[in-house]
Amino acid sequence: MTAPISEQLNADELLESGQRKMEWARQHMPIMGSLRESFEADQPFAGERIGMAMHVEAKTAILAEVLAAGGAEVAITGCNPLSTHDDVSVALDAVDGVTSYAKRGVDDKEYYEAMEAVIDHEPTITVDDGGDLVFAIHEDYPELIDTIIGGCEETTTGVHRLRAMDDDDALEYPMFAVNDTPMKRLFDNIHGTGESSLASIAMTTNLSWAGKDVVVSGFGYCGKGVARKASGQNANVIVTEVDPRRALEAHMEGFDVMPMDEAAAEGDVFITTTGNRDVIVEKHFEEMSDGVLLANAGHFDVEIDLEALEANAQRTYEARDGLQAYEMPDGRRLNVLAEGRLVNLAAPVSMGHPVEVMDQSFGVQAVCAREIIQNGDQYEAGVHNVPDELDREVAEIKLEAEGIEMDSLTGTQEEYMDSWQHGT
Amino acid sequence: MTAPISEQLNADELLESGQRKMEWARQHMPIMGSLRESFEADQPFAGERIGMAMHVEAKTAILAEVLAAGGAEVAITGCNPLSTHDDVSVALDAVDGVTSYAKRGVDDKEYYEAMEAVIDHEPTITVDDGGDLVFAIHEDYPELIDTIIGGCEETTTGVHRLRAMDDDDALEYPMFAVNDTPMKRLFDNIHGTGESSLASIAMTTNLSWAGKDVVVSGFGYCGKGVARKASGQNANVIVTEVDPRRALEAHMEGFDVMPMDEAAAEGDVFITTTGNRDVIVEKHFEEMSDGVLLANAGHFDVEIDLEALEANAQRTYEARDGLQAYEMPDGRRLNVLAEGRLVNLAAPVSMGHPVEVMDQSFGVQAVCAREIIQNGDQYEAGVHNVPDELDREVAEIKLEAEGIEMDSLTGTQEEYMDSWQHGT
Amino acid sequence: MTAPISEQLNADELLESGQRKMEWARQHMPIMGSLRESFEADQPFAGERIGMAMHVEAKTAILAEVLAAGGAEVAITGCNPLSTHDDVSVALDAVDGVTSYAKRGVDDKEYYEAMEAVIDHEPTITVDDGGDLVFAIHEDYPELIDTIIGGCEETTTGVHRLRAMDDDDALEYPMFAVNDTPMKRLFDNIHGTGESSLASIAMTTNLSWAGKDVVVSGFGYCGKGVARKASGQNANVIVTEVDPRRALEAHMEGFDVMPMDEAAAEGDVFITTTGNRDVIVEKHFEEMSDGVLLANAGHFDVEIDLEALEANAQRTYEARDGLQAYEMPDGRRLNVLAEGRLVNLAAPVSMGHPVEVMDQSFGVQAVCAREIIQNGDQYEAGVHNVPDELDREVAEIKLEAEGIEMDSLTGTQEEYMDSWQHGT
Amino acid sequence: MTAPISEQLNADELLESGQRKMEWARQHMPIMGSLRESFEADQPFAGERIGMAMHVEAKTAILAEVLAAGGAEVAITGCNPLSTHDDVSVALDAVDGVTSYAKRGVDDKEYYEAMEAVIDHEPTITVDDGGDLVFAIHEDYPELIDTIIGGCEETTTGVHRLRAMDDDDALEYPMFAVNDTPMKRLFDNIHGTGESSLASIAMTTNLSWAGKDVVVSGFGYCGKGVARKASGQNANVIVTEVDPRRALEAHMEGFDVMPMDEAAAEGDVFITTTGNRDVIVEKHFEEMSDGVLLANAGHFDVEIDLEALEANAQRTYEARDGLQAYEMPDGRRLNVLAEGRLVNLAAPVSMGHPVEVMDQSFGVQAVCAREIIQNGDQYEAGVHNVPDELDREVAEIKLEAEGIEMDSLTGTQEEYMDSWQHGT
């Protein structure tokens, strides 16, 4: 059985570093700060147990401690074998009301054992990033489902999996699709994934964006973010898509659109954001130039077919920290960042999404968790959109924290918007 | 009773000019060209009567002639007293199967009489831009409703009015909300309204965007388009909003966000895109600098309170074609473009949305009209979203016309997207 | 002999329209306003005669009247047969101290006769836009050179001609290269040419920039402006160049760079800004797609080989105002805007550079004219850079007019910038 | 006396890491690769000794090895106490013909001792980055000046110091101002400084640019780069300047311009690029918000007055690696990155300018060094601009390496550009 992280590692050495990281995050997460205040006063989670499987680094830690501050008993583990910051995990484990099992570099067996340790707390709420926790519960611990009130899912990919479960009538408690809210999609995906993926690639390689041909696969919210931010650094962006409207949208923003079969020979850098598998495969490797960079900004490490690349390479070596070079028989070197895992999380220099955008996503997580407690009985089993007023609530907290004022509708204006008896 | 336009005006003088304009539009509307081919072959509208109230200029004329080519008897009038191009109206009236009653510069009485002339054709399908036609029918010709199969509405504002009717159970036949489709919102509103509003303002004033403080009211699709395109011309953009998430979205794109009470003193140019009334009112005029420009890119001319401006001005004069100067008692001059009507339509130099974006919107209109005929009985009275496959169909036609190729999902990829039994 | 414009045209009809245009320009030219005040007080040009050959429209008229306000006798004609606004020419002719000979649509003979009429005033200062006036004087009126103190030239092309003359020792009085100043190049060329060329093309064609492949020939200041502003409207920009550093600069900004032989087949719109001839020639026309737009934003109408196009076309017709269609034997239509002349001046909807950027250029012209009077004897015959302090003076006037404050160097900082005895 | 780095550190541990870094740089520096080939063949530096004081990391190492490949004996040390990568220094020291004395974290005394060790090689050519080497020679080793043929200087700041020396007639051998070439300024300063400064700040802080108010001090080439790239990441940029034309240029690009006294209260992030001292001082610290970031992208660490900050803080602590927090008496925390040194070099995650832009700068350095040998006697003592044909040569090498083709002038075009006898 997996033990809490503080019993696994030399906590003393890691604690201060983890606390320092959490302190930095705390300072730059005004939404969480505001929610902590109200949760401390109201104790909405008193008596509840919250199980979490997320990327355990400083920002997530603040979400966990804010839920704990609201009265919950929180148990957490990682949702990716490489994304845990051990020092943060230790510092989080030291927080009152939180137990952390997350450790970096676990193998598959350890990964699922840590998840079981979380499940062993018999959570009444689950918070997921990718869906592994909710899936493990449905698969292996169906007896727990009765006592689970509901849960939240953070990512596109996780929501996709949940909807597929739901379509099969296999999802047995209500889950909020946090990923699909405006507050998540518009900020986390566009700004968070966009900025942090590019900065991670730049810092891992010491290369420049200016004048580079950057192939972005997928023009969903993440792809838009990557494409626009790359363009904002003077890259020449090429988009590949499978959806005609997104393809057209990319074209109308001024990006080149073409199939990957054609883009393979054009790109200097390739960034996948599709959430699908086999986006870049053997036939594409054959077309690529010497020195290309291959990175993934989608959830799972299946977008670039690394097995095929490995099989075709005559030699592979770590050319830089976090960058594996595959030397092809003809001498071309294809450089894969972060083993094809989420480049903004798994590259050695990476720290995941920027603090501020996670503040927004986690703000939605926190108010959804509160909603589950307060009104959980009103939601049937299945995937639920986050109620609009919760999403708006988080936006309002953020604007207030930033000191941004808006207009408000006058009575006359509200009436006008509701009326229809007026003509040209 | 309003007569067809060719009987009202000296058609001979206007015909060639109108036909030349239509020819230009036809060349740059590949989606309409493709649909014409299939409609000519299939005659989906044989025996149907289509009543239209739209901005009658060259692009709309192509929609009308394509519907007529599909077998419809089309009757059309304007949806705005100032937006009709008389030469195009004459040329359209000369098209087989089309009768046009639209004339520029009509007064209120004439405006509604022309609408009645259209209604007098007893349309089986209605196509609206702002909702005036559907509203007139419900108000004054309820006896026609039984024979109307359905209709389409082009604009945000019109859809808003229809939804309000629908909420009151007052909408008695099915209407497609064309405005709400991705193909409309993402292209027409963002690129069409954005580019054409700015170009109209620049050409009316001979002024530059570089370094200007441009206040954009509303950060919906139109507002986003105006704000981004203005920023792309090196303006410094300030956004006013009433919705917290849109305000936050504007802030996160790097725009200043503030209430109009504050923005009034900051702006060099003000562009309203809210769809609401009284966005810029008396207290704002008082704060504005000498020489500001005031323009509206929302549907109706109610966003800027011109009555209050008129009442406060000591003198007004036409400073340029399409630009009225209001001289305040303290000598400041506030310059209103196009009488506060849609600046990209009503300014003298304006020709409305660019041809290509209207090709997309009208492509959706045309396939929706076809859907009404083919499957109209499947839609209840009320507002309906455009079925996604129709919207996709138009996107695919466009991509093909542009020679843009995409990827398509492999069987393995489709399976992956549908599955959920796989973990990290 | 050419008579003043007021004697050629029915002045009464045109005067008010011209005065209204000048009034608008005057309001938006704060630099000229500030200089007028000082010139009226100081009368720097008392007793001088200033000959001008410029695009005679509202902004230029303000320069002429400000010079006249400083005591000069001003005689002016056009520098392009199509760019004169007759109403402004009439209104300018009515200004005290100014005689205007400029008329729109003159033939070659009339064009040079009007120039002779200006020369007949025996100017002591010449102000040129393209160099025609200074060249005519050197060629045909060498006897006047002795009494000419100096002159100013506005454009890249004119300065280029003057430098060529200077290299041949053929330039016999001092000329300020106004074009080469930061205040001209950075604002007029980049923002002025960029914005107004694009707006002119958009309004002439009613087409959109979003998603268009726009080929920009030349990546000097004008080309940079056109390319960046087009990109800011979501066009996909392709640059052609003959200079390796500019080519590299375009590449590093993220634009595609290729030879015109290749770009010809790619572009939807072609905009020349090179100042050279034969940029787009017969072999390129053969490669172009149906419906392309061809426009010139360089000084002379020699960049696109219209003779070859005419010779190859099977039919030509005016497809829109200001747009001539050339139908090739294979049916493709190539559309030339404004007869290949400066599109932001010669298109029917065009009004030349925006008012504000001309305020800056003309500010430099005005202080250079003052410098010629005050210190003309210190300049030898030949091309001279505008003294840096004059250019700075204009920048300071503009900042003050815009209410923009800056930092100023402290004594310690000035000392630091001048010192070199400090290490790492 | 300072020993070569390999004798100071445990070379075995560092060698492989340094060589791996150099190999990566070598792969992405096509200009250096091309020059190495020609230098190896021609041995232009046979018998020469080149003394270098530069940031010793992988890219610089490639310059040093290319010069050595051309026959030079190269001695190198750092030009900044914190910017040396020890592993690269060791690997470089192991290159034939190169001795490296550079070590990270030296104190002032060690810094100058290492410089003396370089000087002890009695260089015939000096290559500087900031001017410390040339200054030390003039100050302390005037006897060497006779045998020095010439040198190159890389930075704005160094050139500034050299020009000040030159104005005092104190510079006694010819120095090429590499910094001032188009190939350096347009790419290294704009793209290199811009991208790498922002990525360093983002990765050091895990914060986002979207929606941040970023104050950029100085709108020279570096400042333009930082401002534009920050804007490209959706920051709201505020510029402070002391030069009216640059201030106006910033304003016309759409940035806010204001004095630092005002900007201090507005900014979330402050980035100095002025090359001057005391840009942000005590009175500004007082106005700043809690949590601001302070970073320097100018050469020396004098732009932010850290002494005053230290004196005013009640507590300071390292909040993150490379980020010192200064807690003010009122509780506000001001966060200084990289001790106020060049943030893109001195932050722990930083690797200096991107490889590709240094390839261009160093290409100019290398051909200038070659020019000194080939034509050094044609240059007098003092600062010299890099001959234009050398700068062009490097651009051409780069374009060829990137596979970018250009147009070339026809005979008719060249003649046209040289002629002036043609009119409108």
mmCIF file of N, CA and C in Angstrom, chain A residues 79 111 132 135 160-161 165 168 183 191 241-245 247-248 251-252 259-260 275-278 300 302 388 391-392 398-399 404 406-407 409 413 416-417 420 422 424, chain B residues 79 111 132 135 160-161 165 168 191 241-245 247-248 251-252 259-260 275-278 300 302 388 391-392 398-399 404 406-407 409 413 416-417 420 422 424:
data_model
loop_
_atom_site.group_PDB
_atom_site.id
_atom_site.type_symbol
_atom_site.label_atom_id
_atom_site.label_comp_id
_atom_site.label_asym_id
_atom_site.label_seq_id
_atom_site.Cartn_x
_atom_site.Cartn_y
_atom_site.Cartn_z
ATOM 1 N N CYS A 79 -1.705 12.594 -11.678
ATOM 2 C CA CYS A 79 -2.475 12.085 -12.816
ATOM 3 C C CYS A 79 -1.552 11.849 -14.005
ATOM 4 N N TYR A 111 1.924 3.952 -9.930
ATOM 5 C CA TYR A 111 0.941 4.984 -10.286
ATOM 6 C C TYR A 111 -0.458 4.579 -9.833
ATOM 7 N N ASP A 132 -8.611 9.429 -14.803
ATOM 8 C CA ASP A 132 -8.108 8.148 -14.297
ATOM 9 C C ASP A 132 -8.763 7.745 -12.985
ATOM 10 N N PHE A 135 -12.406 6.656 -13.467
ATOM 11 C CA PHE A 135 -12.422 5.392 -14.184
ATOM 12 C C PHE A 135 -12.014 4.239 -13.278
ATOM 13 N N HIS A 160 -13.910 14.139 -22.523
ATOM 14 C CA HIS A 160 -14.194 13.282 -23.661
ATOM 15 C C HIS A 160 -14.415 11.829 -23.208
ATOM 16 N N ARG A 161 -13.534 11.373 -22.335
ATOM 17 C CA ARG A 161 -13.683 10.007 -21.820
ATOM 18 C C ARG A 161 -14.981 9.856 -21.031
ATOM 19 N N MET A 165 -18.146 7.410 -21.603
ATOM 20 C CA MET A 165 -18.733 6.567 -20.553
ATOM 21 C C MET A 165 -20.222 6.846 -20.433
ATOM 22 N N ASP A 168 -22.365 5.388 -22.922
ATOM 23 C CA ASP A 168 -22.562 3.941 -22.692
ATOM 24 C C ASP A 168 -23.355 3.680 -21.406
ATOM 25 N N MET A 183 -14.686 29.945 -18.558
ATOM 26 C CA MET A 183 -13.566 30.358 -17.705
ATOM 27 C C MET A 183 -12.366 29.424 -17.861
ATOM 28 N N HIS A 191 -4.636 30.758 -23.310
ATOM 29 C CA HIS A 191 -3.478 31.475 -22.801
ATOM 30 C C HIS A 191 -2.507 30.551 -22.070
ATOM 31 N N GLU A 241 -5.824 20.031 -39.505
ATOM 32 C CA GLU A 241 -7.120 19.828 -38.839
ATOM 33 C C GLU A 241 -7.879 18.703 -39.532
ATOM 34 N N VAL A 242 -8.870 18.169 -38.832
ATOM 35 C CA VAL A 242 -9.777 17.195 -39.440
ATOM 36 C C VAL A 242 -11.195 17.743 -39.524
ATOM 37 N N ASP A 243 -11.435 18.902 -38.903
ATOM 38 C CA ASP A 243 -12.775 19.484 -38.887
ATOM 39 C C ASP A 243 -12.829 20.654 -39.871
ATOM 40 N N PRO A 244 -13.808 20.659 -40.775
ATOM 41 C CA PRO A 244 -13.796 21.687 -41.817
ATOM 42 C C PRO A 244 -13.962 23.103 -41.278
ATOM 43 N N ARG A 245 -14.755 23.289 -40.233
ATOM 44 C CA ARG A 245 -14.934 24.649 -39.738
ATOM 45 C C ARG A 245 -13.709 25.160 -39.019
ATOM 46 N N ALA A 247 -10.712 24.152 -39.681
ATOM 47 C CA ALA A 247 -9.742 24.377 -40.749
ATOM 48 C C ALA A 247 -9.973 25.745 -41.386
ATOM 49 N N LEU A 248 -11.237 26.060 -41.606
ATOM 50 C CA LEU A 248 -11.580 27.337 -42.219
ATOM 51 C C LEU A 248 -11.257 28.493 -41.273
ATOM 52 N N HIS A 251 -7.640 29.104 -41.479
ATOM 53 C CA HIS A 251 -7.350 29.770 -42.755
ATOM 54 C C HIS A 251 -7.715 31.248 -42.686
ATOM 55 N N MET A 252 -8.867 31.560 -42.115
ATOM 56 C CA MET A 252 -9.335 32.942 -42.071
ATOM 57 C C MET A 252 -8.562 33.774 -41.044
ATOM 58 N N PRO A 259 -2.754 19.170 -45.079
ATOM 59 C CA PRO A 259 -2.699 17.878 -44.393
ATOM 60 C C PRO A 259 -1.296 17.652 -43.818
ATOM 61 N N MET A 260 -1.200 16.839 -42.788
ATOM 62 C CA MET A 260 0.101 16.550 -42.186
ATOM 63 C C MET A 260 1.052 15.912 -43.199
ATOM 64 N N GLY A 275 -5.606 15.791 -28.906
ATOM 65 C CA GLY A 275 -6.287 14.861 -28.022
ATOM 66 C C GLY A 275 -6.488 13.505 -28.683
ATOM 67 N N ASN A 276 -6.004 13.357 -29.894
ATOM 68 C CA ASN A 276 -6.151 12.090 -30.594
ATOM 69 C C ASN A 276 -4.776 11.394 -30.706
ATOM 70 N N ARG A 277 -4.758 10.170 -31.182
ATOM 71 C CA ARG A 277 -3.514 9.412 -31.309
ATOM 72 C C ARG A 277 -3.021 9.448 -32.761
ATOM 73 N N ASP A 278 -1.765 9.096 -32.937
ATOM 74 C CA ASP A 278 -1.200 8.887 -34.276
ATOM 75 C C ASP A 278 -1.340 10.096 -35.184
ATOM 76 N N PHE A 300 -2.445 13.162 -23.605
ATOM 77 C CA PHE A 300 -1.697 11.903 -23.525
ATOM 78 C C PHE A 300 -0.522 11.873 -24.502
ATOM 79 N N VAL A 302 0.266 10.028 -26.900
ATOM 80 C CA VAL A 302 -0.028 9.138 -28.026
ATOM 81 C C VAL A 302 -0.109 9.870 -29.352
ATOM 82 N N ASP A 388 -23.933 28.005 -15.373
ATOM 83 C CA ASP A 388 -23.382 29.249 -15.851
ATOM 84 C C ASP A 388 -23.116 30.245 -14.729
ATOM 85 N N ASP A 391 -19.752 29.731 -13.123
ATOM 86 C CA ASP A 391 -18.658 30.204 -13.952
ATOM 87 C C ASP A 391 -18.570 31.734 -13.884
ATOM 88 N N ARG A 392 -19.716 32.378 -13.966
ATOM 89 C CA ARG A 392 -19.755 33.846 -13.858
ATOM 90 C C ARG A 392 -19.241 34.315 -12.501
ATOM 91 N N LYS A 398 -12.531 37.288 -10.073
ATOM 92 C CA LYS A 398 -11.270 37.628 -10.718
ATOM 93 C C LYS A 398 -11.213 39.115 -11.083
ATOM 94 N N LEU A 399 -12.283 39.616 -11.689
ATOM 95 C CA LEU A 399 -12.304 41.035 -12.065
ATOM 96 C C LEU A 399 -12.122 41.910 -10.834
ATOM 97 N N ILE A 404 -10.719 45.569 -11.966
ATOM 98 C CA ILE A 404 -11.318 45.961 -13.246
ATOM 99 C C ILE A 404 -12.810 46.202 -13.052
ATOM 100 N N MET A 406 -16.625 47.257 -14.679
ATOM 101 C CA MET A 406 -17.408 47.095 -15.898
ATOM 102 C C MET A 406 -18.599 48.025 -15.854
ATOM 103 N N ASP A 407 -19.314 48.036 -16.980
ATOM 104 C CA ASP A 407 -20.630 48.666 -16.980
ATOM 105 C C ASP A 407 -21.650 47.682 -16.433
ATOM 106 N N LEU A 409 -26.021 46.908 -16.806
ATOM 107 C CA LEU A 409 -27.203 47.266 -17.581
ATOM 108 C C LEU A 409 -28.142 48.141 -16.754
ATOM 109 N N GLN A 413 -32.124 49.297 -20.375
ATOM 110 C CA GLN A 413 -31.371 48.402 -21.252
ATOM 111 C C GLN A 413 -31.808 46.956 -21.082
ATOM 112 N N TYR A 416 -34.948 46.530 -22.845
ATOM 113 C CA TYR A 416 -34.732 46.509 -24.302
ATOM 114 C C TYR A 416 -34.271 45.132 -24.746
ATOM 115 N N MET A 417 -33.332 44.547 -23.998
ATOM 116 C CA MET A 417 -32.800 43.251 -24.383
ATOM 117 C C MET A 417 -33.877 42.161 -24.291
ATOM 118 N N TRP A 420 -39.179 42.677 -27.812
ATOM 119 C CA TRP A 420 -39.046 42.423 -29.248
ATOM 120 C C TRP A 420 -39.999 43.271 -30.065
ATOM 121 N N HIS A 422 -40.009 46.218 -31.187
ATOM 122 C CA HIS A 422 -39.469 47.472 -31.733
ATOM 123 C C HIS A 422 -38.804 47.138 -33.062
ATOM 124 N N THR A 424 -37.000 48.778 -36.933
ATOM 125 C CA THR A 424 -35.796 49.447 -37.434
ATOM 126 C C THR A 424 -35.765 50.921 -37.042
ATOM 127 N N CYS B 79 -34.077 45.950 -45.215
ATOM 128 C CA CYS B 79 -34.304 45.812 -43.773
ATOM 129 C C CYS B 79 -33.743 47.025 -43.044
ATOM 130 N N TYR B 111 -41.121 52.348 -45.832
ATOM 131 C CA TYR B 111 -40.387 51.156 -45.412
ATOM 132 C C TYR B 111 -41.365 50.007 -45.138
ATOM 133 N N ASP B 132 -37.688 42.145 -38.849
ATOM 134 C CA ASP B 132 -38.835 43.004 -39.154
ATOM 135 C C ASP B 132 -39.922 42.273 -39.938
ATOM 136 N N PHE B 135 -41.765 39.699 -37.764
ATOM 137 C CA PHE B 135 -42.575 40.415 -36.779
ATOM 138 C C PHE B 135 -43.811 41.040 -37.428
ATOM 139 N N HIS B 160 -32.088 37.546 -31.273
ATOM 140 C CA HIS B 160 -32.456 37.954 -29.928
ATOM 141 C C HIS B 160 -33.962 38.271 -29.838
ATOM 142 N N ARG B 161 -34.448 39.005 -30.827
ATOM 143 C CA ARG B 161 -35.883 39.339 -30.842
ATOM 144 C C ARG B 161 -36.731 38.070 -30.975
ATOM 145 N N MET B 165 -39.577 36.516 -28.536
ATOM 146 C CA MET B 165 -40.912 36.094 -28.994
ATOM 147 C C MET B 165 -41.175 34.651 -28.583
ATOM 148 N N ASP B 168 -42.067 34.073 -25.147
ATOM 149 C CA ASP B 168 -43.467 34.472 -24.887
ATOM 150 C C ASP B 168 -44.456 33.565 -25.623
ATOM 151 N N HIS B 191 -14.631 38.677 -38.799
ATOM 152 C CA HIS B 191 -13.860 39.243 -39.905
ATOM 153 C C HIS B 191 -14.666 40.276 -40.691
ATOM 154 N N GLU B 241 -17.825 46.534 -21.299
ATOM 155 C CA GLU B 241 -18.667 45.329 -21.302
ATOM 156 C C GLU B 241 -19.595 45.334 -20.090
ATOM 157 N N VAL B 242 -20.635 44.517 -20.169
ATOM 158 C CA VAL B 242 -21.519 44.314 -19.015
ATOM 159 C C VAL B 242 -21.433 42.870 -18.531
ATOM 160 N N ASP B 243 -20.762 42.009 -19.277
ATOM 161 C CA ASP B 243 -20.669 40.593 -18.913
ATOM 162 C C ASP B 243 -19.281 40.306 -18.340
ATOM 163 N N PRO B 244 -19.212 39.701 -17.153
ATOM 164 C CA PRO B 244 -17.903 39.551 -16.505
ATOM 165 C C PRO B 244 -16.935 38.668 -17.299
ATOM 166 N N ARG B 245 -17.440 37.621 -17.937
ATOM 167 C CA ARG B 245 -16.519 36.739 -18.652
ATOM 168 C C ARG B 245 -15.981 37.392 -19.911
ATOM 169 N N ALA B 247 -15.675 40.586 -20.273
ATOM 170 C CA ALA B 247 -14.751 41.617 -19.786
ATOM 171 C C ALA B 247 -13.397 40.995 -19.498
ATOM 172 N N LEU B 248 -13.419 39.830 -18.877
ATOM 173 C CA LEU B 248 -12.183 39.150 -18.531
ATOM 174 C C LEU B 248 -11.447 38.682 -19.791
ATOM 175 N N HIS B 251 -9.744 41.607 -21.233
ATOM 176 C CA HIS B 251 -8.574 41.908 -20.402
ATOM 177 C C HIS B 251 -7.435 40.948 -20.703
ATOM 178 N N MET B 252 -7.752 39.668 -20.826
ATOM 179 C CA MET B 252 -6.707 38.662 -21.047
ATOM 180 C C MET B 252 -6.155 38.700 -22.469
ATOM 181 N N PRO B 259 -15.425 51.024 -17.401
ATOM 182 C CA PRO B 259 -16.800 51.450 -17.682
ATOM 183 C C PRO B 259 -16.787 52.607 -18.690
ATOM 184 N N MET B 260 -17.878 52.762 -19.417
ATOM 185 C CA MET B 260 -17.968 53.850 -20.388
ATOM 186 C C MET B 260 -17.814 55.208 -19.704
ATOM 187 N N GLY B 275 -25.666 45.729 -29.543
ATOM 188 C CA GLY B 275 -27.033 45.304 -29.796
ATOM 189 C C GLY B 275 -28.005 45.891 -28.781
ATOM 190 N N ASN B 276 -27.500 46.675 -27.874
ATOM 191 C CA ASN B 276 -28.352 47.288 -26.859
ATOM 192 C C ASN B 276 -28.489 48.785 -27.139
ATOM 193 N N ARG B 277 -29.359 49.441 -26.390
ATOM 194 C CA ARG B 277 -29.581 50.867 -26.578
ATOM 195 C C ARG B 277 -28.822 51.680 -25.521
ATOM 196 N N ASP B 278 -28.654 52.964 -25.781
ATOM 197 C CA ASP B 278 -28.151 53.898 -24.759
ATOM 198 C C ASP B 278 -26.768 53.502 -24.236
ATOM 199 N N PHE B 300 -29.093 48.175 -34.759
ATOM 200 C CA PHE B 300 -29.990 49.332 -34.797
ATOM 201 C C PHE B 300 -29.263 50.619 -34.407
ATOM 202 N N VAL B 302 -29.651 52.707 -32.145
ATOM 203 C CA VAL B 302 -30.084 53.141 -30.807
ATOM 204 C C VAL B 302 -28.931 53.106 -29.802
ATOM 205 N N ASP B 388 -26.069 21.065 -37.285
ATOM 206 C CA ASP B 388 -24.630 21.147 -37.435
ATOM 207 C C ASP B 388 -24.145 20.646 -38.786
ATOM 208 N N ASP B 391 -24.214 23.359 -41.415
ATOM 209 C CA ASP B 391 -23.134 24.321 -41.249
ATOM 210 C C ASP B 391 -21.810 23.737 -41.742
ATOM 211 N N ARG B 392 -21.575 22.485 -41.398
ATOM 212 C CA ARG B 392 -20.367 21.795 -41.866
ATOM 213 C C ARG B 392 -20.334 21.684 -43.387
ATOM 214 N N LYS B 398 -16.710 25.569 -48.997
ATOM 215 C CA LYS B 398 -15.761 26.692 -49.011
ATOM 216 C C LYS B 398 -14.321 26.199 -49.115
ATOM 217 N N LEU B 399 -13.966 25.229 -48.290
ATOM 218 C CA LEU B 399 -12.598 24.702 -48.325
ATOM 219 C C LEU B 399 -12.276 24.165 -49.712
ATOM 220 N N ILE B 404 -8.230 24.125 -50.256
ATOM 221 C CA ILE B 404 -7.568 23.775 -49.005
ATOM 222 C C ILE B 404 -7.889 22.331 -48.647
ATOM 223 N N MET B 406 -7.476 19.005 -45.987
ATOM 224 C CA MET B 406 -7.371 18.723 -44.558
ATOM 225 C C MET B 406 -6.946 17.279 -44.359
ATOM 226 N N ASP B 407 -6.688 16.958 -43.098
ATOM 227 C CA ASP B 407 -6.548 15.555 -42.736
ATOM 228 C C ASP B 407 -7.930 14.951 -42.534
ATOM 229 N N LEU B 409 -9.805 11.612 -40.240
ATOM 230 C CA LEU B 409 -9.529 10.653 -39.178
ATOM 231 C C LEU B 409 -9.386 9.246 -39.764
ATOM 232 N N GLN B 413 -8.144 6.263 -35.285
ATOM 233 C CA GLN B 413 -8.340 7.529 -34.584
ATOM 234 C C GLN B 413 -9.793 7.716 -34.191
ATOM 235 N N TYR B 416 -10.422 5.652 -31.265
ATOM 236 C CA TYR B 416 -9.784 6.231 -30.078
ATOM 237 C C TYR B 416 -10.652 7.339 -29.496
ATOM 238 N N MET B 417 -11.178 8.196 -30.379
ATOM 239 C CA MET B 417 -11.985 9.313 -29.897
ATOM 240 C C MET B 417 -13.279 8.824 -29.258
ATOM 241 N N TRP B 420 -13.037 4.918 -24.150
ATOM 242 C CA TRP B 420 -12.666 5.535 -22.869
ATOM 243 C C TRP B 420 -11.899 4.573 -21.992
ATOM 244 N N HIS B 422 -8.906 3.581 -21.761
ATOM 245 C CA HIS B 422 -7.451 3.672 -21.829
ATOM 246 C C HIS B 422 -7.001 4.729 -20.841
ATOM 247 N N THR B 424 -3.512 6.657 -18.567
ATOM 248 C CA THR B 424 -2.368 7.550 -18.785
ATOM 249 C C THR B 424 -1.240 6.843 -19.525
#
